[in-house]
Short mmCIF file of C-alpha atoms and ligand atoms in Angstrom, two decimals:
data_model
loop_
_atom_site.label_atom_id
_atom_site.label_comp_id
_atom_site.label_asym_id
_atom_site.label_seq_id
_atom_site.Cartn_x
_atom_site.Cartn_y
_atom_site.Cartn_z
CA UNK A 89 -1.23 -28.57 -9.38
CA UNK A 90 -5.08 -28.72 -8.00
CA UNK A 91 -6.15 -32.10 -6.57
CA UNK A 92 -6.26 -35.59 -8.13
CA UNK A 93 -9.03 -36.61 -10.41
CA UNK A 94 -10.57 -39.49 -11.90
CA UNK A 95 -10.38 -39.01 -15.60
CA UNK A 96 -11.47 -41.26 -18.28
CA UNK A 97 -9.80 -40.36 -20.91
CA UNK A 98 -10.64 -41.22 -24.53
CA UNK A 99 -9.11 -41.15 -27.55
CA UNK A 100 -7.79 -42.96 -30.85
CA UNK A 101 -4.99 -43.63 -30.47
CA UNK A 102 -3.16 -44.73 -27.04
CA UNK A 103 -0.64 -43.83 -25.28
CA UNK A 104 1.41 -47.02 -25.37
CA UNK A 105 1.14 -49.91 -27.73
CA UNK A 106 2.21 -53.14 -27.45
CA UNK A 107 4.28 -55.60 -29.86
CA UNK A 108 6.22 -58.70 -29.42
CA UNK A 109 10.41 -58.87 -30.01
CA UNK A 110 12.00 -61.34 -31.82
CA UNK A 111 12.58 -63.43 -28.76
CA UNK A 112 8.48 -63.63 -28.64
CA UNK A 113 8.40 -61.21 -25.62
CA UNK A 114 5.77 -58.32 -25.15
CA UNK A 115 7.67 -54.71 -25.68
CA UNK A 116 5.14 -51.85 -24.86
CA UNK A 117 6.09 -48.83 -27.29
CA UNK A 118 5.26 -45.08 -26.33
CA UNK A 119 2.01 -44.21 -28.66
CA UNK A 120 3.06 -41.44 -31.69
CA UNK A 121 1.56 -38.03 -32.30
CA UNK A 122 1.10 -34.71 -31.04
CA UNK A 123 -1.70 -35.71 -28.90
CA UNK A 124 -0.31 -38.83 -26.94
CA UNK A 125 2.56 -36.70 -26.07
CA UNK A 126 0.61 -33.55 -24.69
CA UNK A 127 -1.26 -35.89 -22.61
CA UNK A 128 0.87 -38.33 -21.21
CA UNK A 129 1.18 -35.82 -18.38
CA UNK A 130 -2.25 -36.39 -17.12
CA UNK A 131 -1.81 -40.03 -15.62
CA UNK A 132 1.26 -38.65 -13.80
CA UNK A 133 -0.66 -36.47 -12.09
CA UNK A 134 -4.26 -37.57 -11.99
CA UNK A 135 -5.99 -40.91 -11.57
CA UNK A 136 -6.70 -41.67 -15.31
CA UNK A 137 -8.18 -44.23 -16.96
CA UNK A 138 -6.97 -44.42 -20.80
CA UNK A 139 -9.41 -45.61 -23.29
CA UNK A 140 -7.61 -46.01 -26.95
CA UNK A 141 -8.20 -48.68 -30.04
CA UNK A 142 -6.01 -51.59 -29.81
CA UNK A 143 -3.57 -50.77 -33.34
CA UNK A 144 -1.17 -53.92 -33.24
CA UNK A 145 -2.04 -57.85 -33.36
CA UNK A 146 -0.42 -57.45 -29.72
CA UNK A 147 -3.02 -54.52 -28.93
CA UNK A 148 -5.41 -56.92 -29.67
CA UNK A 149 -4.22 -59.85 -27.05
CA UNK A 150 -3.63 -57.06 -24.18
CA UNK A 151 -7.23 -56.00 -24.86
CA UNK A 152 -8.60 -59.47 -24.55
CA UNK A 153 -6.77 -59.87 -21.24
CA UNK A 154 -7.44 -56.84 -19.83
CA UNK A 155 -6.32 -55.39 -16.32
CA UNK A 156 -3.97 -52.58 -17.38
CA UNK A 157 -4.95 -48.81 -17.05
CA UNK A 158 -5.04 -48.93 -20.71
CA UNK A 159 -7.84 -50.00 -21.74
CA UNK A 160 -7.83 -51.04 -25.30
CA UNK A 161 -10.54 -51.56 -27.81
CA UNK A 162 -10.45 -54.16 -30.28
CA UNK A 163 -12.72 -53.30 -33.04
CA UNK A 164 -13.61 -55.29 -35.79
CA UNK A 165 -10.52 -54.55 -38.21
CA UNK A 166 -12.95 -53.75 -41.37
CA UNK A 167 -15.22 -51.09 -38.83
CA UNK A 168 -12.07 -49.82 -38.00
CA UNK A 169 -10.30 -49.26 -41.58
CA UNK A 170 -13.76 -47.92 -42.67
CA UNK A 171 -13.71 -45.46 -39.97
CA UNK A 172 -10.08 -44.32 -39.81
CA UNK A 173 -8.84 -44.89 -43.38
CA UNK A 174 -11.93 -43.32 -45.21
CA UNK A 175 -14.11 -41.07 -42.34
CA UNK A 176 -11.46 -39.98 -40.25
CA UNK A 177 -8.93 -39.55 -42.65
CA UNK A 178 -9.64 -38.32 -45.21
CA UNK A 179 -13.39 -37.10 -45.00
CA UNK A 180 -13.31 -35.31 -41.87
CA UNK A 181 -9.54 -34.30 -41.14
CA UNK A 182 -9.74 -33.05 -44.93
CA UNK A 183 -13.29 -30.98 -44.76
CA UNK A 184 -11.93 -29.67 -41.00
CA UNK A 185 -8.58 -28.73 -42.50
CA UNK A 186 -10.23 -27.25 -45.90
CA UNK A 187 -8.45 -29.53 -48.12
CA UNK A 188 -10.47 -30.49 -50.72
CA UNK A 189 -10.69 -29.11 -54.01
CA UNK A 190 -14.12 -28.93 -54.32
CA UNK A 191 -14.49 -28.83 -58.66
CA UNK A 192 -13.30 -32.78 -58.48
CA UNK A 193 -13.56 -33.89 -54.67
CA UNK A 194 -14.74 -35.41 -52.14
CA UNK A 195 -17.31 -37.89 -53.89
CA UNK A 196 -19.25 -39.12 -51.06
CA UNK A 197 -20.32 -42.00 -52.89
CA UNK A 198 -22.24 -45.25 -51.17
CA UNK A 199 -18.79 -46.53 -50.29
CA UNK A 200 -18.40 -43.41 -48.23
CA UNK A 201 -22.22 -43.87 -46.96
CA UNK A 202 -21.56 -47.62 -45.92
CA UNK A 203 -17.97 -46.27 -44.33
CA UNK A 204 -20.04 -43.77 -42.05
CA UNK A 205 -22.84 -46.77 -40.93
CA UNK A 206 -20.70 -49.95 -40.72
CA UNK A 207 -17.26 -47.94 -39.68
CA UNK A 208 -17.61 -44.77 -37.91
CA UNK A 209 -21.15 -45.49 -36.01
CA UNK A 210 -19.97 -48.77 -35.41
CA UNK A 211 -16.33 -47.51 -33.33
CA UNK A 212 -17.90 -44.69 -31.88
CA UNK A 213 -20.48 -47.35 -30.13
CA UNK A 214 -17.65 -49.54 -29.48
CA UNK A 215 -15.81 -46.58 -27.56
CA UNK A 216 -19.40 -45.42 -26.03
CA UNK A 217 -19.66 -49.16 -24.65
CA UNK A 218 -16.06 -48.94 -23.25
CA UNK A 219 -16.85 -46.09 -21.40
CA UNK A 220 -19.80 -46.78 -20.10
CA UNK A 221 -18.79 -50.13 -18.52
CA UNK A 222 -15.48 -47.83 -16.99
CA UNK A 223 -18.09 -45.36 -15.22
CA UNK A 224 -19.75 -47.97 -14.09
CA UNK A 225 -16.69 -49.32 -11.71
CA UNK A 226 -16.23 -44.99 -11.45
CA UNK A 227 -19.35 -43.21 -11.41
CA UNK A 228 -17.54 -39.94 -10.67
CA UNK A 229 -14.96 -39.61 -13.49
CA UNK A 230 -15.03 -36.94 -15.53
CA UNK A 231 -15.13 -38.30 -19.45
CA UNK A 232 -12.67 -36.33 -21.47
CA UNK A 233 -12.85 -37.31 -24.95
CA UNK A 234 -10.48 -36.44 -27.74
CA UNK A 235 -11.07 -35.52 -31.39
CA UNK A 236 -12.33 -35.98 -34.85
CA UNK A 237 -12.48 -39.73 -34.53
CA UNK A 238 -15.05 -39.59 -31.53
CA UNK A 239 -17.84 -37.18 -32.21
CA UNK A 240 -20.05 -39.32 -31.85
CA UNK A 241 -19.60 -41.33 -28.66
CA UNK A 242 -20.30 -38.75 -26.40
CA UNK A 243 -24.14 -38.47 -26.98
CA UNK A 244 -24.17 -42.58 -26.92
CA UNK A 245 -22.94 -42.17 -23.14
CA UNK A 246 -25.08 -39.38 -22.55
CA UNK A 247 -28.15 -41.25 -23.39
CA UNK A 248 -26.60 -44.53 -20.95
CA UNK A 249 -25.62 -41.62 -18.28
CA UNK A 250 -27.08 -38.79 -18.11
CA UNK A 251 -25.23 -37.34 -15.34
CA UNK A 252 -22.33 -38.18 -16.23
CA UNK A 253 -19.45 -34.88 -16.80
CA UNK A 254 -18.29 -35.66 -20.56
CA UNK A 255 -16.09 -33.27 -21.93
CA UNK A 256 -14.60 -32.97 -25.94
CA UNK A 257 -11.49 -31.58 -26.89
CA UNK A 258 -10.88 -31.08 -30.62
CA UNK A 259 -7.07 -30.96 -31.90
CA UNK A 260 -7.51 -30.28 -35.34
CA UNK A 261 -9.06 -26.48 -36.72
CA UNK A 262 -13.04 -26.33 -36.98
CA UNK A 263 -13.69 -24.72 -40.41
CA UNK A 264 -16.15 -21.45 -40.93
CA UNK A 265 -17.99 -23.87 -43.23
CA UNK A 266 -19.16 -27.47 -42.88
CA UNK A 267 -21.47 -27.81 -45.78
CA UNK A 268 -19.59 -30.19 -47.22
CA UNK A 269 -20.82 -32.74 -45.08
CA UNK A 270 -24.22 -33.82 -46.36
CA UNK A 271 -26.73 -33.23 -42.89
CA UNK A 272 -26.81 -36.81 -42.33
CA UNK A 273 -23.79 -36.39 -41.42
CA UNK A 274 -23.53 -33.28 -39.64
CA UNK A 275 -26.38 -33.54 -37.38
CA UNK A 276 -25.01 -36.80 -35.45
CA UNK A 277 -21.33 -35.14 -35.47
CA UNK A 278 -22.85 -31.62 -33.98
CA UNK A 279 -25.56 -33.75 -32.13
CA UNK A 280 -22.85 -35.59 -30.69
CA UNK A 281 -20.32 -32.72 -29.56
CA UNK A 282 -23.40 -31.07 -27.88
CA UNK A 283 -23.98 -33.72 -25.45
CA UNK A 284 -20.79 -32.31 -24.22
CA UNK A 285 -20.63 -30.27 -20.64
CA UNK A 286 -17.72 -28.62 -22.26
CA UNK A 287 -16.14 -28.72 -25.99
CA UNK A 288 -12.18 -26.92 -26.39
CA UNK A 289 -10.28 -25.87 -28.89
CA UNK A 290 -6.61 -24.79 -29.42
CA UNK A 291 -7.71 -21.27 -30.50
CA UNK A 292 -10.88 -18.63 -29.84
CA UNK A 293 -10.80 -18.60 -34.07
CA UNK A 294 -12.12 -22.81 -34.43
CA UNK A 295 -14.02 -22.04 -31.19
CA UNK A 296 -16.19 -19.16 -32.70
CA UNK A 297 -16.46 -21.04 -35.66
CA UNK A 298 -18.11 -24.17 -34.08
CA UNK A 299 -20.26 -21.74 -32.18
CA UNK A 300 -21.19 -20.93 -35.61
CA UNK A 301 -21.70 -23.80 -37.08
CA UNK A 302 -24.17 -25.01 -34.36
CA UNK A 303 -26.24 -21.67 -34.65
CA UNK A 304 -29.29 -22.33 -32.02
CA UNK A 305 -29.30 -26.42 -32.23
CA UNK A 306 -28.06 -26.93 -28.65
CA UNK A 307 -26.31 -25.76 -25.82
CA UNK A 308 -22.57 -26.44 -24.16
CA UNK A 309 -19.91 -24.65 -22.68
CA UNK A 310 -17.34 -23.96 -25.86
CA UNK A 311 -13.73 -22.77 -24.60
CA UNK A 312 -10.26 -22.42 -26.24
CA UNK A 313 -6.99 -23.18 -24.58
CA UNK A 314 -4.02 -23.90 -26.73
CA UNK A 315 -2.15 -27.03 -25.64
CA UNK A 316 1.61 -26.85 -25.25
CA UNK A 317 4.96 -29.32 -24.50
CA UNK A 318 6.41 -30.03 -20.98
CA UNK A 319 9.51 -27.82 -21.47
CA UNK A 320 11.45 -30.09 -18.72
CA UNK A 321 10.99 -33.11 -20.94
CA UNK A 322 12.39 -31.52 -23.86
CA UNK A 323 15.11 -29.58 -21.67
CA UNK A 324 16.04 -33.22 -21.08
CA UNK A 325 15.44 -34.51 -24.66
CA UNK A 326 18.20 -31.83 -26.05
CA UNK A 327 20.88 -33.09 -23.86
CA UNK A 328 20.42 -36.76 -24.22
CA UNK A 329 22.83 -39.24 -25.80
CA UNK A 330 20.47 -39.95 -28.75
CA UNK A 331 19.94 -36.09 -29.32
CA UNK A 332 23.89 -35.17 -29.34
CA UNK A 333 24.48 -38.39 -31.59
CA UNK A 334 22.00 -37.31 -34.19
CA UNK A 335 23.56 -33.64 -33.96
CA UNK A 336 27.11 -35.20 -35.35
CA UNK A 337 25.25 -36.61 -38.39
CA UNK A 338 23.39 -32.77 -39.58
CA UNK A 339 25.46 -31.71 -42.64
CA UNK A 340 24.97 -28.29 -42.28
CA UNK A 341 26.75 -25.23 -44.33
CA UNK A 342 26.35 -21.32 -43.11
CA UNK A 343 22.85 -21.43 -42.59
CA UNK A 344 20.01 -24.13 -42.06
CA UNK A 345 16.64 -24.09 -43.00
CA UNK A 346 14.42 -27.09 -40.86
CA UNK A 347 11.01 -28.72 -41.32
CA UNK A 348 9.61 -31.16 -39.31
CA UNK A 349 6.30 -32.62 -40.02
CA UNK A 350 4.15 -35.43 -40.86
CA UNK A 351 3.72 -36.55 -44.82
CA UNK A 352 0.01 -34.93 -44.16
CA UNK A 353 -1.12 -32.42 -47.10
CA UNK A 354 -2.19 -30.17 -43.95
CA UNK A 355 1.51 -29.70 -43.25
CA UNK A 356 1.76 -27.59 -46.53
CA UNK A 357 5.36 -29.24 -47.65
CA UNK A 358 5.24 -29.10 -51.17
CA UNK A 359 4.36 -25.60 -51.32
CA UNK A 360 7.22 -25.29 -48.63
CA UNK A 361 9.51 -26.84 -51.38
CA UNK A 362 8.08 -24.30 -54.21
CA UNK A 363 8.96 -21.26 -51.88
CA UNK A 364 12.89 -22.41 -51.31
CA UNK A 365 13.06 -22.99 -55.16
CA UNK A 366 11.67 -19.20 -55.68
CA UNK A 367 13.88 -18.01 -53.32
CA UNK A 368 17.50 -20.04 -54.68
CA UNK A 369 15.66 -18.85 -57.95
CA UNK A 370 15.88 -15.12 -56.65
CA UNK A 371 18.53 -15.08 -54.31
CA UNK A 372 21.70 -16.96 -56.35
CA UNK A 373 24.02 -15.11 -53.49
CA UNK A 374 22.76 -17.45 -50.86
CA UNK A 375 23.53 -20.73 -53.34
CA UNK A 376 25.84 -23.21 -51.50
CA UNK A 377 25.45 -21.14 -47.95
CA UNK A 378 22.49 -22.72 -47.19
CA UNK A 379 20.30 -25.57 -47.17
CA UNK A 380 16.60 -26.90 -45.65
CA UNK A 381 16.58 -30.41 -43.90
CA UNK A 382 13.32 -31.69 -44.35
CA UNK A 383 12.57 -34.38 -41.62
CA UNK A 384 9.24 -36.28 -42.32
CA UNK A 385 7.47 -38.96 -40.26
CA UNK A 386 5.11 -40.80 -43.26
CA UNK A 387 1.81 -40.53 -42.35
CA UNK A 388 -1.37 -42.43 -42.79
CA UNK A 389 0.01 -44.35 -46.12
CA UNK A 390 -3.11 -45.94 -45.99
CA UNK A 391 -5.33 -43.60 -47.21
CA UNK A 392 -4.71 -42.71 -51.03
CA UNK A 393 -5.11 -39.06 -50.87
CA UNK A 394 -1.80 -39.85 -48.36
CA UNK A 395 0.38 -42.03 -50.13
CA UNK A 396 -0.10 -39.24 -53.32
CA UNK A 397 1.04 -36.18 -51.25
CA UNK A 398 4.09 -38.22 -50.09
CA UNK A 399 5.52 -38.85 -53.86
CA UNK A 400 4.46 -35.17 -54.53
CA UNK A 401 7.43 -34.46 -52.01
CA UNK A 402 9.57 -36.83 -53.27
CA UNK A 403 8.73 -34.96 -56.99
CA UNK A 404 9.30 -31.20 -55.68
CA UNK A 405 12.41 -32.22 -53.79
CA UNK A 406 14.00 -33.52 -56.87
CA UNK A 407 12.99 -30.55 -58.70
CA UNK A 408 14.72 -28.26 -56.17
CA UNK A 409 17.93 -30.38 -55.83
CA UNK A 410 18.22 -31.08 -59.94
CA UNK A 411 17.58 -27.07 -60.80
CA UNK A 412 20.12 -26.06 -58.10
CA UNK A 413 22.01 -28.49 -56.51
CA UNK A 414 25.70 -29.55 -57.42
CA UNK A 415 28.20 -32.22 -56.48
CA UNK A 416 29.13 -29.69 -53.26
CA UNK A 417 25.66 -28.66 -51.98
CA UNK A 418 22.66 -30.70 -51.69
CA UNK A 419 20.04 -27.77 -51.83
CA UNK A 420 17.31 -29.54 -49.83
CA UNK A 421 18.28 -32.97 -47.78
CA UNK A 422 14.96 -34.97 -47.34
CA UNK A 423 14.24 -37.59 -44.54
CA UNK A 424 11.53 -39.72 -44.71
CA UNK A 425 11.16 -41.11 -41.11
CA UNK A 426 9.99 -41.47 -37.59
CA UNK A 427 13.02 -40.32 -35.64
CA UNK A 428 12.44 -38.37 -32.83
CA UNK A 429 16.06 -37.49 -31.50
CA UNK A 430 17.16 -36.26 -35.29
CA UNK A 431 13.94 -33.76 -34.91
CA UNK A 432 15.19 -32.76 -31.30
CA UNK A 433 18.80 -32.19 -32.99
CA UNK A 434 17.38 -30.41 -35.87
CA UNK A 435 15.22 -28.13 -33.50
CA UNK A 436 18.58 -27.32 -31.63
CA UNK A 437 20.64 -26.41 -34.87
CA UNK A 438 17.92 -24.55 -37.34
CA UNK A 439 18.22 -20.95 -38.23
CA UNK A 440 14.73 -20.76 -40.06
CA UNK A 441 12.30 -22.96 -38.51
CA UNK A 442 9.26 -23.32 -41.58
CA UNK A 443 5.56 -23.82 -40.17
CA UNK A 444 4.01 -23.19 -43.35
CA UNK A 445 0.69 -25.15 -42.67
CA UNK A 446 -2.55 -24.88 -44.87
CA UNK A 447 -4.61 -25.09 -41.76
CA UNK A 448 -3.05 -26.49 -38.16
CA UNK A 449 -5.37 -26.98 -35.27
CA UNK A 450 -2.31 -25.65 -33.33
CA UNK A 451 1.05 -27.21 -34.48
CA UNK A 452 3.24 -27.99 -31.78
CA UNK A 453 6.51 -27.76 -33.91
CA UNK A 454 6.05 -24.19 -33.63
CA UNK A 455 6.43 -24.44 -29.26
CA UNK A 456 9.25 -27.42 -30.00
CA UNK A 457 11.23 -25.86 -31.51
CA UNK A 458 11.78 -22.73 -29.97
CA UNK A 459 12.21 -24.53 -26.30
CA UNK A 460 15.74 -26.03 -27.58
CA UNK A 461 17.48 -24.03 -30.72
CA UNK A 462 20.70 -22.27 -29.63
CA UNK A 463 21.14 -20.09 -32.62
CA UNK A 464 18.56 -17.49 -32.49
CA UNK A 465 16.69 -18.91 -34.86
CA UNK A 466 13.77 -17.26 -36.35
CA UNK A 467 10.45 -19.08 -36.71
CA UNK A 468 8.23 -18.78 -40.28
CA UNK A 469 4.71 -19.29 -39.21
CA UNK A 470 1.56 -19.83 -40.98
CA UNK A 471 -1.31 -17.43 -40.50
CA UNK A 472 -3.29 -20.67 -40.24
CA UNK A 473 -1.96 -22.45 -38.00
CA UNK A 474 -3.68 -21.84 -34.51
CA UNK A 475 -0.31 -21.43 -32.73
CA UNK A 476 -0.21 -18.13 -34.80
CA UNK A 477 -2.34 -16.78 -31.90
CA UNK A 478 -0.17 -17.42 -29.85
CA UNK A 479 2.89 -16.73 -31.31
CA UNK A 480 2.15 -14.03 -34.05
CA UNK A 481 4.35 -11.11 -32.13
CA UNK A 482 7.49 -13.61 -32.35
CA UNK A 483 7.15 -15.16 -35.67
CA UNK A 484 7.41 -13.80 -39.75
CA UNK A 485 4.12 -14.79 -40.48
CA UNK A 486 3.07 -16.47 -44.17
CA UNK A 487 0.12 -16.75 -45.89
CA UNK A 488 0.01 -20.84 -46.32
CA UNK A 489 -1.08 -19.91 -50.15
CA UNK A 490 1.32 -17.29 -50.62
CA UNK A 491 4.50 -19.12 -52.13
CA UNK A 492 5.91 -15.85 -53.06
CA UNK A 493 5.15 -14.43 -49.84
CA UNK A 494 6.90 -17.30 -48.67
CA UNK A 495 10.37 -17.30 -50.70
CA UNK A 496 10.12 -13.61 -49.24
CA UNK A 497 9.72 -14.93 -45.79
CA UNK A 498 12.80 -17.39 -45.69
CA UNK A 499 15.12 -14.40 -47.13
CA UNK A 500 13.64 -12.13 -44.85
CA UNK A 501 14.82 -14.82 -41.57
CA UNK A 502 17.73 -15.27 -43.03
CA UNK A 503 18.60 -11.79 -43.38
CA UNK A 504 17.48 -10.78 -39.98
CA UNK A 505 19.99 -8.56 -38.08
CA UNK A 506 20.99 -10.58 -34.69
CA UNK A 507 19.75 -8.64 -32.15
CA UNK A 508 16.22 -9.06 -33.99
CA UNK A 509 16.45 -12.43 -33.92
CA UNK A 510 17.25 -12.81 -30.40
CA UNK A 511 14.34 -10.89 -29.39
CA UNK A 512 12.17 -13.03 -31.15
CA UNK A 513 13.46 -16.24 -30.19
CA UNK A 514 14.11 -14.90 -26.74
CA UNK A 515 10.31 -14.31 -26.86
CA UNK A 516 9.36 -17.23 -28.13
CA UNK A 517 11.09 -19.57 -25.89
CA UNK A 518 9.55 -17.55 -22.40
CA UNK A 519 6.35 -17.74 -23.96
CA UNK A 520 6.10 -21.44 -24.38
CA UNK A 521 8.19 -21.83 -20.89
CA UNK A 522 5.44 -19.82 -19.34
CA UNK A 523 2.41 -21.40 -21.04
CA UNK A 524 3.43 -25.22 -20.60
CA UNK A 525 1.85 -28.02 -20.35
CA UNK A 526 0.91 -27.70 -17.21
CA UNK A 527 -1.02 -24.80 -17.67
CA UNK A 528 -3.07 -26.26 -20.88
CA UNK A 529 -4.06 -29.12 -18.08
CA UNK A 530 -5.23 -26.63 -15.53
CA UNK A 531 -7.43 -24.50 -17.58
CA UNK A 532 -9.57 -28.30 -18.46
CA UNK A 533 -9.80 -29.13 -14.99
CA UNK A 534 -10.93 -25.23 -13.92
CA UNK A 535 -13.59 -25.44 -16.96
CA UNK A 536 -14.60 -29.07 -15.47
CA UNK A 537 -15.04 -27.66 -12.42
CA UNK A 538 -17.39 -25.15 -13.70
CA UNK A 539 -19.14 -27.66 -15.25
CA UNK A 540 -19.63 -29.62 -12.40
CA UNK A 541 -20.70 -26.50 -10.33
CA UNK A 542 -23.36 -25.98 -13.18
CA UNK A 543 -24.81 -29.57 -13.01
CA UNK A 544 -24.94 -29.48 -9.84
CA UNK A 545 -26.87 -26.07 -9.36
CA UNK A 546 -29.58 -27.43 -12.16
CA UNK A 547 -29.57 -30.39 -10.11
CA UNK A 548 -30.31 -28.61 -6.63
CA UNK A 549 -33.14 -26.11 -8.88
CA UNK A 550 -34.75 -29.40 -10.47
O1 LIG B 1472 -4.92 -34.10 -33.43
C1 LIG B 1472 -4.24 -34.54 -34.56
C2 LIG B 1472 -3.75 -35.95 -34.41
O2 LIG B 1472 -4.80 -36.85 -34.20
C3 LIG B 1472 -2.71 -36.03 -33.27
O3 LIG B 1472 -2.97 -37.06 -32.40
C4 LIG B 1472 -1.43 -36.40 -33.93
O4 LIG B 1472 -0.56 -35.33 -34.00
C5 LIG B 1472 -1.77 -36.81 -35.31
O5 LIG B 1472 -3.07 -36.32 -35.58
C6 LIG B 1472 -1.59 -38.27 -35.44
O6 LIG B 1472 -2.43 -38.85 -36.33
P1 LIG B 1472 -2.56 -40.40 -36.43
O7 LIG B 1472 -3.02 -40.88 -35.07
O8 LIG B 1472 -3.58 -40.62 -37.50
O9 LIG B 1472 -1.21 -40.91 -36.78
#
């Protein structure tokens, strides 16, 4: 690994947060999500400051007293539930993620208008602010901001610093069209990613679509490098305590069918659902030799549009189990909750791993899994999720829409002669082993460094 950096690193949500036990005393509490786990590599090796929103009451008293490298931000809670609950989620993750449809939704109403001034303005200057005051202690630092919750901070510190290296990556897909968003809108959020030295993306396909998007308004530096898991950790993970304790407790019969998402309509799980009823529908000979465990962290139960999609699940999974299932066989066994070691266990034991997602900036189920199964086990992948790039020459691909295709899919993995399916999961794993995280970090510093080489060349010609 290349030298150590000063990073200021930005993004929602943290990577710890803090809470009190029931003795009164602080417990700090590794942050959740895709995201905070790709990263956390970066302060091992690199001299990073974190900048995240303070989530818990305790957030809010570590932010007040400052002094860790965390530095949290403690926003005014209605700015922040305007901004997360009603921008974030659902406006943008829905319009980047093609959600909507359009006959009956979104309504961007003057709820939705106030939401954008009073919530999403307001914590973008909040985390603008924060980041200014850290470059003033570290002039040098290279910003790296995260996501869909930040566009707009990064022309706020432009404006304060003009010198300053700010880099964007975006986790979540960039669609071919953005006219959803009325342009008051869309100008700041493209205005504000093109203050950027450099803005990534998991795959070339979001990247050529921003590119798009922005026809001829400004200029940056727009790469694609698809982030990936620290194989060691989850080498580790699969022969922990925790993991082999959760492995005693999966009921499983001939053959296993695994999901493991969050409750997010992105995720594509009640289609999923649909496809396994077509196929038991089809394919009585498999009845009682197999089964799917569904393992589902609720999500953002906040938000409506959220809370909808996760009784939707609860409705399709009592469809499948009352058509098909008996007092012997519980066609699909659903788990609603955040429990990491049963998803480690479940990765380990699946024979059809289901990525089914409408559209998935990357998906990093798709890499998890593979790393630990031990049964060959064949991954269904979504055309539209961007680890299909990646991962297309390993995977039975699905159209997300497709829930024939899909039913079609699952028999066709479960089918699969076994020296087929250990050359796919063979490939699989020494893909994701090869492109770690390690590598995803590498590529942002190398495009930094060009950045820095390019700033610094129009600095010498000015
Ligand atoms: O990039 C998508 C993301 O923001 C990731 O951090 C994470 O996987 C997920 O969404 C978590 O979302 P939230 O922070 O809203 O729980």
């Amino acid at each position: 690994m290349s030298r150590k950096r000063p990073l200021i690193v930005v993004s929602n949500r943290g990577p710890v947060t803090y809470d009190r036990d029931e003795h009164g005393a602080r417990v700090e509490r590794r942050g959740g999500g895709g995201l905070v786990t790709a990263l956390r590599g970066l302060r091992e090796e690199h001299d990073v400051t974190w900048i995240a929103s303070a989530s818990t009451e305790e957030d809010r008293v570590v932010a007040r007293e400052g002094g860790t490298e965390v530095v949290l931000v403690a926003h005014d809670p209605s700015a922040y539930d305007a901004y997360y609950n009603v921008i974030a989620n659902p406006l943008l993750w829905f319009v980047q993620h093609s959600l909507w449809g359009l006959a009956d939704a979104p309504e961007l109403d003057r709820a939705l208008h106030d939401a954008w001034h009073d919530g999403y303005v307001e914590v973008n200057a909040a985390f603008a602010g924060a980041v200014v005051a850290q470059l003033d202690n570290n002039p040098d630092a290279i910003v790296f901001f995260h996501d869909y919750h930040l566009y707009l901070a990064p022309r706020l510190v432009r404006e304060a610093r003009p010198d300053a290296l700010l880099a964007h990556f975006v986790h979540i897909p960039w669609p071919g069209d953005l006219s959803t968003l009325p342009s008051e809108l869309r100008q700041p959020i493209l205005d504000g990613l093109l203050a950027n030295d450099v803005v990534g993306f998991h795959t070339e396909r979001w990247a050529r679509n921003f590119v798009h998007t922005c026809g001829d308004i400004g200029t940056t530096t727009v790469t694609h490098h698809a982030i990936s898991v620290d194989a060691g950790e989850f080498d580790a993970l699969a022969r922990s305590e925790a993991v082999h304790e959760q492995e005693q407790l999966i009921a499983r019969g001939e053959k296993l069918i695994v999901r493991v998402d969050r409750t997010d309509p992105s995720k594509n799980i009640v289609r999923g659902f649909h496809a396994f009823e077509l196929f038991l529908a089809e394919h009585p000979e498999w009845h009682r030799r197999v089964s799917m465990l569904a393992l589902l962290d609720p999500s953002r139960q906040a938000v409506p549009e959220y809370a909808a999609y996760l009784e939707r699940i609860e409705q399709a999974v009592e469809a499948v189990n009352g058509r098909f299932g008996d007092e012997r066989w519980l066609p699909v066994d659903l788990q609603v909750a955040d429990n990491f070691p049963q998803s480690v266990a479940a990765y380990k034991q699946y024979d059809v791993l289901l990525v089914n997602a409408v559209f998935d900036g990357l998906n990093l189920v798709a890499k998890e899994g593979p790393l630990v199964n031990t049964r060959d086990g064949v991954l269904v992948l979504s055309e539209n999720a961007g680890a299909h790039e990646e991962l297309a020459p390993w995977a039975v691909s699905v159209n997300p829409f497709d829930v024939a295709g899909q039913a079609d899919a699952i028999h066709a993995a479960l089918t699969m002669p076994d020296d087929e399916r250990r050359r796919r999961a063979t490939g699989l794993r020494e893909q994701v082993r090869a492109h770690g995280i390690a590598a995803w970090t590498s590529a942002q510093l190398a495009d930094f460094d060009a950045a820095l080489a390019r700033r610094r060349s129009r600095n010498v010609d000015a």
